[in-house]
Every structure is written in structure tokens, then in C-alpha cells.
């Protein structure tokens, strides 16, 4: 029998006075009322506040800040005027030093709780000197309103799109692209796609910006191939955005909230733009993954390279290699590098990038890391050093098992999700590896996301 609501220490609509003790992984404040946990957005550790209970479950409830009684010294005024409506950032009310401290603590906590790694060394987070305007990619949904097109973000818990003139974590070039393309499209009578009726044309505007080259790519994601007034549209975009190098259309006819469809065609210019990280030049196409914060990407890759500790004699496997960014960094110090990636366009980019940089000791393969690497192992290809950089869901079990069979001396694990990092490190530790240290890098200031690079050694 479940307990009745009457027995909970708080009821919906109660106003209670609380003191916040902690922050969740989503950045909400955590308070206890007679042992009962309340999650309250925007509450900070050490703060005392009056909170209205807005929902209760058996083990925990949710609240809303009503009145601050004692403010944390780490609280600051959010810079962005639409911070709370947008929801894209979660930590703008916390000072940047406070954010870095929070991220380090939360990585430690997750590694201990999920990975059983209480004693592993987690370094202070490497933060940015200038933690604004860092993103090189904007993916903005388009809607209709006020007699024209709007482009911005979904109002929380709704499908209404709120117009956004600028986003303070976005390169200002991308803001300009989105505004300009929206106005040009409206001028030529292009309708926004409507999710509910599944009618209209323009779904998203995607802007990619090479921060070190100035190159701009514009991707128009449309429901159907037919794009009214295409020539005029291209003409005006070229005229108003001088640095545009690539205008691409991607067609997504499905009822889905996945942004990209399967078909991509170049409307004008090159199918890719260029950017550089360190000494290496990269071609980036519409569909391939490229890290969104180039300044911190350099910091992250330098750390990965340091952890790989290459002398020039090693065979290296770079799993989940994207467009070969880490692979090419490693190749400069290794005997050979094998990169694996599931998106065919990314591997085409990776091969082009190797050529572009005259790097010859790399090979790239398209496919699942968990299929290709076991095959390589059977064929006798072994890695002295293995680098993995999986998506949020972490490494596949089969890949982890192959790593344990193959026994590279070192594993460098780059991760955008501390929870799956912890889970996978646990498997590797149980299979004979020891985690040496973990370096968090702040790739996504003002959000709760944190990137990590961990290095493991085989216990001899
Ligand atoms: N190392 C790259 C990319 C990391 S993002 C960089 O730093 O830029 C993770 C990459 O893994 C994406 O490019 C994604 O397409 C790819 N991926 C996802 N699942 C995969 C799988 N099962 N096997 C191989 N690659 C995969």
C-alpha cells in the first residue's frame, strides 16, 4: 500500500522556508523539509528562501522560489534577458567560478556513486577566460508570428516558438545569419513549417561558423525539396552575408523533432566550410559532428594528447572519431592511427582532412565502433593506445569487452556525459584497468553540461 499524501511533510501549495544544501545535475537547488527532498529551480547552496510547493511525489517534491531570505555570495544577475524563458542555459544565476566548482563536485559525485571511484583524482575544471559567445553552431526552429517569420526557441512546455534576436553563448555571426535568413525567407513568402498541421516549408535554420577562418555555412532545413524563390533567396543571402561559403538545403519530410533529414543538397558554394584547431585544418560539412566550442576543443584535445603519452611508435585507435579531429592530432605523435565513425559523411570529411593536412599515417573506417573494432582485433590489428569519444549514451558493451581483450596499455576516454563515463570506467576497472586521473573541461559555460577526459592504465 502506498502512503497517502496526507503523510508527506509538505502538501501542494504550501509555502515553506528552506535552506538549500546542494544542486542537482540539472542545476536545481536541493532542500530538505523534515527529511523530505524538494527540488527548486534557481536555488543555490547556502541560500535560505521561501518556496511554494508545486508538486509532490512519494520520495520527493518540486517547488518554486517565492522569496529569497538569504542570498548566496555566488549568486549573480543573469546576463541574458530571456534566460528563464529559454531554458537553454541553466546556470547563469551562478557566478562562473561557482559554475566551475559545481561541475567539479558533480563529476566527483557521479564517479563515486555510479563508478565506485571514490579516490580517483578529479582536477579543477578548465574554464574559459571569456565564457560568452563561444558556440560555433546554431540550430534554430522557425515559426510564424507578427505577420512574418520568427526564429528562436520553443516556449517551455509548448510548441510555440519565441523569437530570439541574440543568444549570448552563440557567436554573434550566427545570430546575424539567423536574423538575416529569416527576414529574406519572409520577404520571398516562404512559410514556416507547422508541427501540428505538418504544413509549410522552413523547419530550421542552421548556421555554422569557422571561428578561426570566418567561413559561414547556412543550412535550410525544409519539409519538401521544392523551395519557392530559390534563386532570389540565394542571391539575397550572398549579398547580405559576405562571408557565406556554403548554402545547403536539407530535406526532412518526417513528423519528428529530429532536426536533420536524410537528403542534403548544395544550393550554392561549397559543400563544406573550413576551420582550424591548433595547426590542423578541418573541412566541416552540413551533417558531420564538429565540437561546438573551438577554444575549449583545443584545450580538450591537448589534454587527450598529453594523456595518450605518445612517443611515435604506437598504434592508436580513435573510436567515434567524427571528422577525424582527435585522430589527426594524435597522428602527429603516433606511428599510425585508425579512426572509426558511424556517419559516412563524417568519414569522407575525415579522409579529406587527412589529405588537406598531408597526414598519411591515418586510416578511417565507416561503421559502428562496436562492430569494426572487434573485426580489426580478429584480423590482428591491435592498439597500444585506445581513444574513445562516444556520444552521451557511452560505449557499447561489446566495444568495452574488445578493449579488455585487446589490452591497450592506455585508454583515453573523452566523455560528454559523466554518468556513462562512470559506468564504463567501472567495467574497465573490473577488467584490469586503473583510472589515473580525470580532467573536466568546460565546453558549455552556463549550462549544466561538462566534458571530461580520463586516462586509464593497464595494471600489469
Ligand atoms: N571525436 C570527435 C567526435 C565525437 S562525437 C570529435 O571530437 O569531434 C561522437 C561521434 O560518435 C559522432 O560523430 C557520432 O556520429 C559517432 N557515433 C555515434 N555512435 C557511434 C557508434 N556506435 N560507432 C561509431 N561512431 C559512433
Tab-separated table of C-alpha atoms and ligand atoms in Angstrom:
chain	number	residue	atom	x	y	z
A	1	UNK	CA	0.000	0.000	0.000
A	2	UNK	CA	1.357	3.427	-0.931
A	3	UNK	CA	1.417	6.129	1.682
A	4	UNK	CA	-1.355	8.676	1.346
A	5	UNK	CA	-0.408	12.250	0.519
A	6	UNK	CA	-1.501	13.351	3.992
A	7	UNK	CA	1.580	11.736	5.473
A	8	UNK	CA	4.111	13.778	3.464
A	9	UNK	CA	5.788	16.608	5.422
A	10	UNK	CA	4.576	19.126	2.803
A	11	UNK	CA	1.452	19.498	0.694
A	12	UNK	CA	0.996	21.031	-2.724
A	13	UNK	CA	0.626	24.849	-2.475
A	14	UNK	CA	2.272	25.011	0.981
A	15	UNK	CA	4.767	27.822	1.432
A	16	UNK	CA	7.780	26.571	3.355
A	17	UNK	CA	11.043	28.102	4.471
A	18	UNK	CA	14.054	26.088	3.324
A	19	UNK	CA	17.818	26.152	3.175
A	20	UNK	CA	19.443	24.789	0.024
A	21	UNK	CA	22.199	22.240	0.505
A	22	UNK	CA	23.110	21.126	-2.951
A	23	UNK	CA	22.493	21.372	-6.700
A	24	UNK	CA	21.145	18.566	-8.879
A	25	UNK	CA	22.720	17.557	-12.174
A	26	UNK	CA	20.093	19.744	-13.847
A	27	UNK	CA	21.193	22.739	-11.789
A	28	UNK	CA	18.138	22.863	-9.483
A	29	UNK	CA	18.525	23.634	-5.767
A	30	UNK	CA	18.062	20.748	-3.328
A	31	UNK	CA	16.461	21.396	0.074
A	32	UNK	CA	15.163	19.108	2.806
A	33	UNK	CA	11.968	19.646	4.774
A	34	UNK	CA	11.844	17.214	7.692
A	35	UNK	CA	13.907	14.780	5.665
A	36	UNK	CA	11.741	15.197	2.555
A	37	UNK	CA	13.601	16.400	-0.557
A	38	UNK	CA	12.406	19.397	-2.545
A	39	UNK	CA	13.892	20.323	-5.918
A	40	UNK	CA	13.667	24.035	-6.613
A	41	UNK	CA	14.970	25.632	-9.816
A	42	UNK	CA	17.333	28.590	-9.270
A	43	UNK	CA	18.000	27.861	-5.592
A	44	UNK	CA	21.716	27.875	-4.713
A	45	UNK	CA	23.534	26.014	-1.926
A	46	UNK	CA	23.640	28.033	1.308
A	47	UNK	CA	20.634	30.151	0.396
A	48	UNK	CA	17.542	30.465	2.583
A	49	UNK	CA	14.267	31.103	0.844
A	50	UNK	CA	10.504	30.805	0.949
A	51	UNK	CA	9.383	28.188	-1.511
A	52	UNK	CA	5.953	27.243	-2.810
A	53	UNK	CA	5.406	23.505	-3.185
A	54	UNK	CA	4.107	22.875	-6.688
A	55	UNK	CA	4.064	19.103	-6.805
A	56	UNK	CA	4.731	16.136	-4.560
A	57	UNK	CA	5.692	12.519	-5.135
A	58	UNK	CA	6.296	9.808	-2.600
A	59	UNK	CA	10.028	10.375	-2.207
A	60	UNK	CA	10.489	13.970	-3.316
A	61	UNK	CA	8.689	17.086	-4.493
A	62	UNK	CA	9.124	20.230	-6.571
A	63	UNK	CA	8.986	23.841	-5.542
A	64	UNK	CA	9.212	27.353	-6.900
A	65	UNK	CA	11.184	30.214	-5.328
A	66	UNK	CA	8.806	32.774	-3.807
A	67	UNK	CA	11.060	34.986	-1.733
A	68	UNK	CA	14.775	34.993	-1.050
A	69	UNK	CA	15.690	35.309	2.621
A	70	UNK	CA	19.468	34.910	2.448
A	71	UNK	CA	21.310	35.072	-0.871
A	72	UNK	CA	24.446	33.166	-1.765
A	73	UNK	CA	27.531	35.248	-2.491
A	74	UNK	CA	27.861	33.229	-5.671
A	75	UNK	CA	24.506	34.484	-6.988
A	76	UNK	CA	24.719	36.935	-9.870
A	77	UNK	CA	22.260	38.683	-12.158
A	78	UNK	CA	21.862	36.591	-15.343
A	79	UNK	CA	23.266	38.450	-18.351
A	80	UNK	CA	20.662	37.176	-20.771
A	81	UNK	CA	17.250	38.904	-20.635
A	82	UNK	CA	15.409	35.718	-21.689
A	83	UNK	CA	17.419	33.315	-19.525
A	84	UNK	CA	14.440	31.797	-17.709
A	85	UNK	CA	12.053	31.566	-20.681
A	86	UNK	CA	14.589	29.916	-22.999
A	87	UNK	CA	15.883	27.112	-20.796
A	88	UNK	CA	18.960	26.603	-22.988
A	89	UNK	CA	21.218	27.742	-20.114
A	90	UNK	CA	20.641	26.592	-16.530
A	91	UNK	CA	23.399	28.291	-14.527
A	92	UNK	CA	23.513	31.962	-15.477
A	93	UNK	CA	22.407	32.932	-11.952
A	94	UNK	CA	25.578	31.339	-10.559
A	95	UNK	CA	28.971	33.085	-10.864
A	96	UNK	CA	31.339	31.493	-13.371
A	97	UNK	CA	33.724	30.387	-10.587
A	98	UNK	CA	30.697	28.886	-8.845
A	99	UNK	CA	29.765	27.009	-12.021
A	100	UNK	CA	33.246	25.508	-12.340
A	101	UNK	CA	33.216	24.431	-8.697
A	102	UNK	CA	29.754	22.898	-9.131
A	103	UNK	CA	30.903	20.943	-12.203
A	104	UNK	CA	33.972	19.562	-10.467
A	105	UNK	CA	31.869	18.465	-7.480
A	106	UNK	CA	29.247	16.895	-9.643
A	107	UNK	CA	31.820	14.890	-11.641
A	108	UNK	CA	33.367	13.620	-8.384
A	109	UNK	CA	29.971	12.697	-7.020
A	110	UNK	CA	28.900	10.767	-10.139
A	111	UNK	CA	32.208	8.908	-10.455
A	112	UNK	CA	31.880	7.794	-6.825
A	113	UNK	CA	28.164	6.939	-6.925
A	114	UNK	CA	27.960	5.192	-10.306
A	115	UNK	CA	31.541	4.131	-10.893
A	116	UNK	CA	32.580	3.334	-7.317
A	117	UNK	CA	35.612	5.576	-7.962
A	118	UNK	CA	35.812	7.417	-4.640
A	119	UNK	CA	39.528	8.024	-4.755
A	120	UNK	CA	40.161	8.958	-8.337
A	121	UNK	CA	41.760	12.356	-8.829
A	122	UNK	CA	39.366	14.830	-10.471
A	123	UNK	CA	41.177	18.052	-11.340
A	124	UNK	CA	39.602	21.510	-11.111
A	125	UNK	CA	37.584	22.246	-14.253
A	126	UNK	CA	39.481	24.017	-17.042
A	127	UNK	CA	37.262	27.022	-17.692
A	128	UNK	CA	37.182	29.809	-20.273
A	129	UNK	CA	38.671	33.278	-19.862
A	130	UNK	CA	35.744	34.700	-21.777
A	131	UNK	CA	32.800	32.328	-21.271
A	132	UNK	CA	30.371	34.012	-23.694
A	133	UNK	CA	29.727	33.839	-27.439
A	134	UNK	CA	31.563	30.529	-27.617
A	135	UNK	CA	29.252	28.403	-29.805
A	136	UNK	CA	30.075	27.969	-33.486
A	137	UNK	CA	26.784	26.313	-34.421
A	138	UNK	CA	23.165	27.487	-34.085
A	139	UNK	CA	20.174	25.265	-34.870
A	140	UNK	CA	17.097	27.405	-34.639
A	141	UNK	CA	13.450	26.386	-35.187
A	142	UNK	CA	11.343	28.649	-37.412
A	143	UNK	CA	7.707	29.599	-36.867
A	144	UNK	CA	5.250	32.321	-37.820
A	145	UNK	CA	4.112	35.336	-35.856
A	146	UNK	CA	3.584	39.076	-36.088
A	147	UNK	CA	2.990	38.845	-39.846
A	148	UNK	CA	6.399	37.335	-40.596
A	149	UNK	CA	8.752	34.571	-39.568
A	150	UNK	CA	10.078	34.061	-36.069
A	151	UNK	CA	13.213	32.082	-35.224
A	152	UNK	CA	14.259	31.267	-31.722
A	153	UNK	CA	13.339	28.622	-29.188
A	154	UNK	CA	10.318	26.656	-28.054
A	155	UNK	CA	8.498	28.229	-25.149
A	156	UNK	CA	8.906	25.773	-22.264
A	157	UNK	CA	6.292	23.000	-22.254
A	158	UNK	CA	4.813	24.219	-25.542
A	159	UNK	CA	5.330	24.148	-29.292
A	160	UNK	CA	5.173	27.913	-29.627
A	161	UNK	CA	8.368	29.426	-31.000
A	162	UNK	CA	9.575	32.612	-29.326
A	163	UNK	CA	11.616	34.960	-31.493
A	164	UNK	CA	15.184	35.489	-30.316
A	165	UNK	CA	17.321	38.359	-31.578
A	166	UNK	CA	20.504	37.147	-29.973
A	167	UNK	CA	21.875	34.341	-27.865
A	168	UNK	CA	24.781	35.325	-25.629
A	169	UNK	CA	26.527	31.953	-25.810
A	170	UNK	CA	26.328	31.970	-29.600
A	171	UNK	CA	28.917	33.526	-31.952
A	172	UNK	CA	27.352	36.862	-32.922
A	173	UNK	CA	27.905	35.899	-36.601
A	174	UNK	CA	25.410	33.065	-36.134
A	175	UNK	CA	22.842	35.428	-34.608
A	176	UNK	CA	23.215	37.688	-37.633
A	177	UNK	CA	22.838	34.769	-40.048
A	178	UNK	CA	19.634	33.551	-38.402
A	179	UNK	CA	18.092	37.043	-38.329
A	180	UNK	CA	19.072	37.807	-41.905
A	181	UNK	CA	17.963	34.487	-43.392
A	182	UNK	CA	14.660	34.702	-41.515
A	183	UNK	CA	13.954	38.141	-42.982
A	184	UNK	CA	14.957	37.147	-46.510
A	185	UNK	CA	12.813	33.994	-46.369
A	186	UNK	CA	9.839	36.028	-45.139
A	187	UNK	CA	10.375	38.574	-47.930
A	188	UNK	CA	10.047	35.798	-50.523
A	189	UNK	CA	6.935	34.353	-48.968
A	190	UNK	CA	8.473	31.162	-47.631
A	191	UNK	CA	6.182	29.739	-44.966
A	192	UNK	CA	7.400	28.251	-41.730
A	193	UNK	CA	6.756	24.580	-41.157
A	194	UNK	CA	3.992	23.929	-38.639
A	195	UNK	CA	4.396	20.831	-36.480
A	196	UNK	CA	0.704	20.397	-35.732
A	197	UNK	CA	-0.671	20.590	-39.271
A	198	UNK	CA	2.541	19.215	-40.852
A	199	UNK	CA	2.282	22.034	-43.423
A	200	UNK	CA	4.641	24.769	-44.546
A	201	UNK	CA	8.271	24.676	-45.663
A	202	UNK	CA	11.087	26.029	-43.487
A	203	UNK	CA	11.689	23.952	-40.335
A	204	UNK	CA	15.080	25.080	-39.030
A	205	UNK	CA	17.868	27.469	-39.897
A	206	UNK	CA	21.286	26.048	-39.054
A	207	UNK	CA	24.328	28.339	-39.028
A	208	UNK	CA	27.896	27.051	-38.738
A	209	UNK	CA	30.793	29.399	-38.259
A	210	UNK	CA	34.509	28.677	-38.568
A	211	UNK	CA	35.811	30.850	-35.727
A	212	UNK	CA	39.374	30.777	-36.983
A	213	UNK	CA	38.610	31.242	-40.689
A	214	UNK	CA	35.452	33.386	-40.696
A	215	UNK	CA	33.714	30.877	-43.031
A	216	UNK	CA	29.938	30.640	-42.739
A	217	UNK	CA	27.669	27.745	-43.718
A	218	UNK	CA	23.900	28.104	-43.857
A	219	UNK	CA	21.645	25.057	-43.837
A	220	UNK	CA	17.960	25.490	-44.607
A	221	UNK	CA	16.007	22.515	-43.342
A	222	UNK	CA	12.779	22.175	-45.250
A	223	UNK	CA	9.865	19.772	-45.266
A	224	UNK	CA	9.944	19.301	-49.045
A	225	UNK	CA	12.507	19.640	-51.798
A	226	UNK	CA	10.674	22.451	-53.559
A	227	UNK	CA	11.934	25.773	-52.223
A	228	UNK	CA	9.954	28.735	-53.603
A	229	UNK	CA	12.012	31.656	-54.964
A	230	UNK	CA	15.217	29.704	-54.512
A	231	UNK	CA	17.328	31.901	-56.819
A	232	UNK	CA	16.250	35.153	-55.188
A	233	UNK	CA	16.794	33.682	-51.786
A	234	UNK	CA	20.357	32.634	-52.607
A	235	UNK	CA	21.073	35.967	-54.272
A	236	UNK	CA	19.990	37.965	-51.227
A	237	UNK	CA	21.802	35.711	-48.766
A	238	UNK	CA	25.067	36.106	-50.701
A	239	UNK	CA	24.581	39.833	-50.885
A	240	UNK	CA	23.792	40.325	-47.214
A	241	UNK	CA	26.169	37.758	-45.681
A	242	UNK	CA	29.531	38.334	-47.388
A	243	UNK	CA	31.391	35.522	-45.589
A	244	UNK	CA	28.978	32.800	-46.613
A	245	UNK	CA	30.877	29.963	-48.290
A	246	UNK	CA	28.189	27.320	-48.377
A	247	UNK	CA	24.390	27.355	-48.668
A	248	UNK	CA	22.866	23.936	-48.234
A	249	UNK	CA	19.337	22.546	-48.154
A	250	UNK	CA	18.467	19.535	-46.072
A	251	UNK	CA	15.109	17.890	-46.589
A	252	UNK	CA	13.245	16.412	-43.663
A	253	UNK	CA	9.720	15.312	-44.670
A	254	UNK	CA	9.022	13.421	-41.442
A	255	UNK	CA	6.821	14.212	-38.474
A	256	UNK	CA	9.642	14.254	-35.963
A	257	UNK	CA	11.575	16.523	-33.652
A	258	UNK	CA	14.855	15.223	-35.106
A	259	UNK	CA	16.287	18.245	-36.903
A	260	UNK	CA	18.048	16.807	-39.966
A	261	UNK	CA	16.534	14.611	-42.682
A	262	UNK	CA	18.428	12.158	-44.875
A	263	UNK	CA	18.711	14.208	-48.071
A	264	UNK	CA	21.174	17.107	-48.367
A	265	UNK	CA	21.900	19.205	-51.442
A	266	UNK	CA	24.164	22.158	-52.030
A	267	UNK	CA	22.215	25.225	-53.182
A	268	UNK	CA	25.271	27.386	-53.691
A	269	UNK	CA	29.022	27.313	-52.984
A	270	UNK	CA	30.993	24.549	-51.362
A	271	UNK	CA	29.531	21.517	-49.548
A	272	UNK	CA	31.776	22.353	-46.591
A	273	UNK	CA	33.452	25.154	-44.695
A	274	UNK	CA	36.857	25.183	-43.049
A	275	UNK	CA	38.065	25.782	-39.532
A	276	UNK	CA	41.375	25.248	-37.761
A	277	UNK	CA	42.253	23.865	-34.362
A	278	UNK	CA	45.882	24.421	-33.474
A	279	UNK	CA	47.887	23.748	-36.652
A	280	UNK	CA	45.327	21.482	-38.245
A	281	UNK	CA	42.736	22.494	-40.785
A	282	UNK	CA	39.326	20.851	-40.910
A	283	UNK	CA	36.614	20.698	-43.559
A	284	UNK	CA	33.173	20.539	-41.978
A	285	UNK	CA	30.046	19.512	-43.870
A	286	UNK	CA	26.393	20.047	-43.001
A	287	UNK	CA	25.774	16.686	-41.368
A	288	UNK	CA	29.046	15.881	-39.635
A	289	UNK	CA	29.753	16.426	-35.967
A	290	UNK	CA	32.198	19.162	-35.054
A	291	UNK	CA	32.767	20.310	-31.474
A	292	UNK	CA	30.747	23.473	-30.795
A	293	UNK	CA	33.299	25.326	-28.667
A	294	UNK	CA	36.539	25.603	-30.644
A	295	UNK	CA	38.526	27.407	-27.920
A	296	UNK	CA	37.871	24.660	-25.381
A	297	UNK	CA	38.173	21.922	-28.003
A	298	UNK	CA	41.849	22.831	-28.288
A	299	UNK	CA	42.161	22.570	-24.500
A	300	UNK	CA	40.387	19.195	-24.532
A	301	UNK	CA	42.433	17.727	-27.387
A	302	UNK	CA	45.713	18.925	-25.899
A	303	UNK	CA	44.765	17.112	-22.700
A	304	UNK	CA	43.783	13.948	-24.612
A	305	UNK	CA	47.107	14.065	-26.444
A	306	UNK	CA	49.031	14.548	-23.202
A	307	UNK	CA	47.190	11.596	-21.639
A	308	UNK	CA	47.887	9.412	-24.700
A	309	UNK	CA	51.585	9.973	-23.939
A	310	UNK	CA	52.728	9.027	-27.439
A	311	UNK	CA	56.381	8.518	-28.383
A	312	UNK	CA	55.991	7.879	-32.110
A	313	UNK	CA	55.975	4.090	-32.017
A	314	UNK	CA	52.347	3.454	-31.076
A	315	UNK	CA	49.361	2.142	-32.972
A	316	UNK	CA	46.347	4.142	-31.894
A	317	UNK	CA	42.622	3.533	-32.381
A	318	UNK	CA	40.346	6.578	-32.215
A	319	UNK	CA	36.797	5.302	-31.757
A	320	UNK	CA	33.867	7.653	-32.502
A	321	UNK	CA	36.247	9.854	-34.452
A	322	UNK	CA	33.753	12.211	-36.172
A	323	UNK	CA	35.601	14.169	-38.881
A	324	UNK	CA	38.929	12.866	-37.579
A	325	UNK	CA	39.753	15.780	-35.320
A	326	UNK	CA	41.345	13.822	-32.475
A	327	UNK	CA	42.803	11.258	-34.912
A	328	UNK	CA	44.765	13.925	-36.782
A	329	UNK	CA	46.010	15.461	-33.539
A	330	UNK	CA	47.218	12.029	-32.416
A	331	UNK	CA	48.711	11.110	-35.804
A	332	UNK	CA	51.351	13.811	-35.446
A	333	UNK	CA	52.807	11.892	-32.482
A	334	UNK	CA	51.917	8.254	-33.263
A	335	UNK	CA	53.113	5.575	-35.677
A	336	UNK	CA	49.621	5.018	-37.023
A	337	UNK	CA	46.046	5.933	-36.180
A	338	UNK	CA	42.838	4.089	-37.083
A	339	UNK	CA	39.648	6.146	-36.795
A	340	UNK	CA	36.117	4.698	-36.683
A	341	UNK	CA	32.872	6.595	-37.060
A	342	UNK	CA	29.271	5.712	-37.918
A	343	UNK	CA	28.305	8.719	-40.104
A	344	UNK	CA	29.583	8.215	-43.695
A	345	UNK	CA	29.771	11.976	-44.442
A	346	UNK	CA	31.961	12.461	-41.375
A	347	UNK	CA	34.385	9.800	-42.602
A	348	UNK	CA	34.502	11.468	-46.022
A	349	UNK	CA	35.388	14.696	-44.204
A	350	UNK	CA	37.966	12.848	-42.094
A	351	UNK	CA	39.718	11.479	-45.204
A	352	UNK	CA	39.656	14.895	-46.830
A	353	UNK	CA	41.051	16.415	-43.643
A	354	UNK	CA	43.941	13.943	-43.575
A	355	UNK	CA	44.809	14.870	-47.161
A	356	UNK	CA	44.382	18.569	-46.526
A	357	UNK	CA	46.943	18.384	-43.733
A	358	UNK	CA	49.262	15.941	-45.542
A	359	UNK	CA	48.872	13.417	-42.752
A	360	UNK	CA	49.495	9.933	-44.140
A	361	UNK	CA	49.620	7.617	-41.135
A	362	UNK	CA	45.849	7.525	-40.571
A	363	UNK	CA	43.102	5.264	-41.856
A	364	UNK	CA	39.388	5.769	-41.416
A	365	UNK	CA	36.538	3.287	-41.451
A	366	UNK	CA	32.761	3.799	-41.522
A	367	UNK	CA	30.679	1.708	-39.150
A	368	UNK	CA	29.821	1.023	-35.549
A	369	UNK	CA	32.841	1.097	-33.282
A	370	UNK	CA	31.440	-1.997	-31.556
A	371	UNK	CA	31.440	-3.918	-34.858
A	372	UNK	CA	34.535	-2.625	-36.651
A	373	UNK	CA	36.972	-2.755	-33.733
A	374	UNK	CA	36.172	-6.401	-32.801
A	375	UNK	CA	36.703	-7.274	-36.503
A	376	UNK	CA	40.034	-5.485	-36.507
A	377	UNK	CA	41.031	-7.347	-33.380
A	378	UNK	CA	40.227	-10.658	-35.083
A	379	UNK	CA	42.327	-9.608	-38.076
A	380	UNK	CA	45.228	-8.907	-35.745
A	381	UNK	CA	45.036	-5.112	-35.610
A	382	UNK	CA	45.825	-4.063	-32.057
A	383	UNK	CA	46.078	-0.709	-30.376
A	384	UNK	CA	48.774	0.344	-27.948
A	385	UNK	CA	46.631	3.307	-27.060
A	386	UNK	CA	42.862	3.485	-27.451
A	387	UNK	CA	40.995	6.776	-27.530
A	388	UNK	CA	37.200	6.777	-27.276
A	389	UNK	CA	34.883	9.782	-27.536
A	390	UNK	CA	31.360	8.333	-27.588
A	391	UNK	CA	28.031	10.181	-27.695
A	392	UNK	CA	26.022	10.676	-24.483
A	393	UNK	CA	24.999	7.044	-24.183
A	394	UNK	CA	28.624	5.988	-23.738
A	395	UNK	CA	30.473	2.975	-25.159
A	396	UNK	CA	28.724	-0.168	-26.259
A	397	UNK	CA	29.410	-3.189	-24.006
A	398	UNK	CA	30.850	-5.094	-26.934
A	399	UNK	CA	33.418	-2.385	-27.503
A	400	UNK	CA	34.386	-2.359	-23.826
A	401	UNK	CA	34.812	-6.150	-23.956
A	402	UNK	CA	37.029	-5.866	-27.035
A	403	UNK	CA	39.125	-3.257	-25.249
A	404	UNK	CA	39.595	-5.676	-22.359
A	405	UNK	CA	40.627	-8.431	-24.810
A	406	UNK	CA	42.914	-6.195	-26.843
A	407	UNK	CA	44.577	-4.728	-23.747
A	408	UNK	CA	45.906	-1.372	-24.957
A	409	UNK	CA	48.465	-0.001	-22.457
A	410	UNK	CA	46.465	3.162	-22.131
A	411	UNK	CA	42.893	4.187	-22.666
A	412	UNK	CA	41.985	7.849	-23.061
A	413	UNK	CA	38.259	8.292	-22.561
A	414	UNK	CA	36.721	11.594	-23.713
A	415	UNK	CA	33.153	11.947	-22.477
A	416	UNK	CA	30.289	14.429	-22.657
A	417	UNK	CA	28.263	12.529	-20.050
A	418	UNK	CA	29.778	11.859	-16.605
A	419	UNK	CA	27.157	9.182	-15.802
A	420	UNK	CA	28.039	6.904	-18.725
A	421	UNK	CA	31.736	7.692	-18.235
A	422	UNK	CA	31.437	6.417	-14.648
A	423	UNK	CA	29.562	3.298	-15.758
A	424	UNK	CA	32.156	2.466	-18.434
A	425	UNK	CA	35.163	3.196	-16.203
A	426	UNK	CA	33.739	0.723	-13.721
A	427	UNK	CA	33.680	-2.012	-16.393
A	428	UNK	CA	37.241	-1.201	-17.444
A	429	UNK	CA	38.432	-1.157	-13.821
A	430	UNK	CA	36.849	-4.534	-13.185
A	431	UNK	CA	38.639	-5.795	-16.299
A	432	UNK	CA	42.096	-4.774	-15.097
A	433	UNK	CA	42.473	-1.062	-15.795
A	434	UNK	CA	43.136	1.677	-13.283
A	435	UNK	CA	41.824	5.211	-13.762
A	436	UNK	CA	44.774	7.561	-13.244
A	437	UNK	CA	43.065	10.940	-13.323
A	438	UNK	CA	40.113	12.813	-14.751
A	439	UNK	CA	40.250	16.321	-16.222
A	440	UNK	CA	36.922	18.134	-16.648
A	441	UNK	CA	36.840	20.825	-19.348
A	442	UNK	CA	34.139	23.473	-19.537
A	443	UNK	CA	32.967	23.224	-23.133
A	444	UNK	CA	29.471	24.546	-22.341
A	445	UNK	CA	29.590	27.504	-19.908
A	446	UNK	CA	26.257	28.491	-18.273
A	447	UNK	CA	24.768	25.068	-18.936
A	448	UNK	CA	24.987	22.037	-16.656
A	449	UNK	CA	26.963	20.071	-19.263
A	450	UNK	CA	30.555	19.131	-18.595
A	451	UNK	CA	33.108	17.354	-20.768
A	452	UNK	CA	35.740	15.073	-19.238
A	453	UNK	CA	38.880	13.343	-20.317
A	454	UNK	CA	40.050	10.374	-18.286
A	455	UNK	CA	43.192	8.290	-18.625
A	456	UNK	CA	43.419	4.634	-17.660
A	457	UNK	CA	46.427	2.335	-17.474
A	458	UNK	CA	46.507	-1.414	-17.701
A	459	UNK	CA	47.510	-2.993	-14.377
A	460	UNK	CA	50.455	-5.253	-15.139
B	1	LIG	N1	35.867	12.665	-31.625
B	1	LIG	C1	35.044	13.527	-32.432
B	1	LIG	C2	33.540	13.222	-32.371
B	1	LIG	C3	32.929	12.945	-31.032
B	1	LIG	S1	31.154	12.966	-31.002
B	1	LIG	C4	35.312	14.978	-32.100
B	1	LIG	O1	35.917	15.295	-31.081
B	1	LIG	O2	34.931	15.844	-32.889
B	1	LIG	C5	30.727	11.286	-31.117
B	1	LIG	C6	30.769	10.721	-32.519
B	1	LIG	O3	30.391	9.347	-32.437
B	1	LIG	C7	29.776	11.361	-33.503
B	1	LIG	O4	30.498	11.760	-34.644
B	1	LIG	C8	28.797	10.208	-33.850
B	1	LIG	O5	28.363	10.240	-35.184
B	1	LIG	C9	29.643	8.981	-33.590
B	1	LIG	N2	28.965	7.724	-33.247
B	1	LIG	C10	27.806	7.551	-32.590
B	1	LIG	N3	27.570	6.244	-32.375
B	1	LIG	C11	28.617	5.553	-32.915
B	1	LIG	C12	28.959	4.161	-32.993
B	1	LIG	N4	28.183	3.232	-32.479
B	1	LIG	N5	30.118	3.833	-33.605
B	1	LIG	C13	30.929	4.792	-34.128
B	1	LIG	N6	30.651	6.112	-34.076
B	1	LIG	C14	29.504	6.498	-33.487
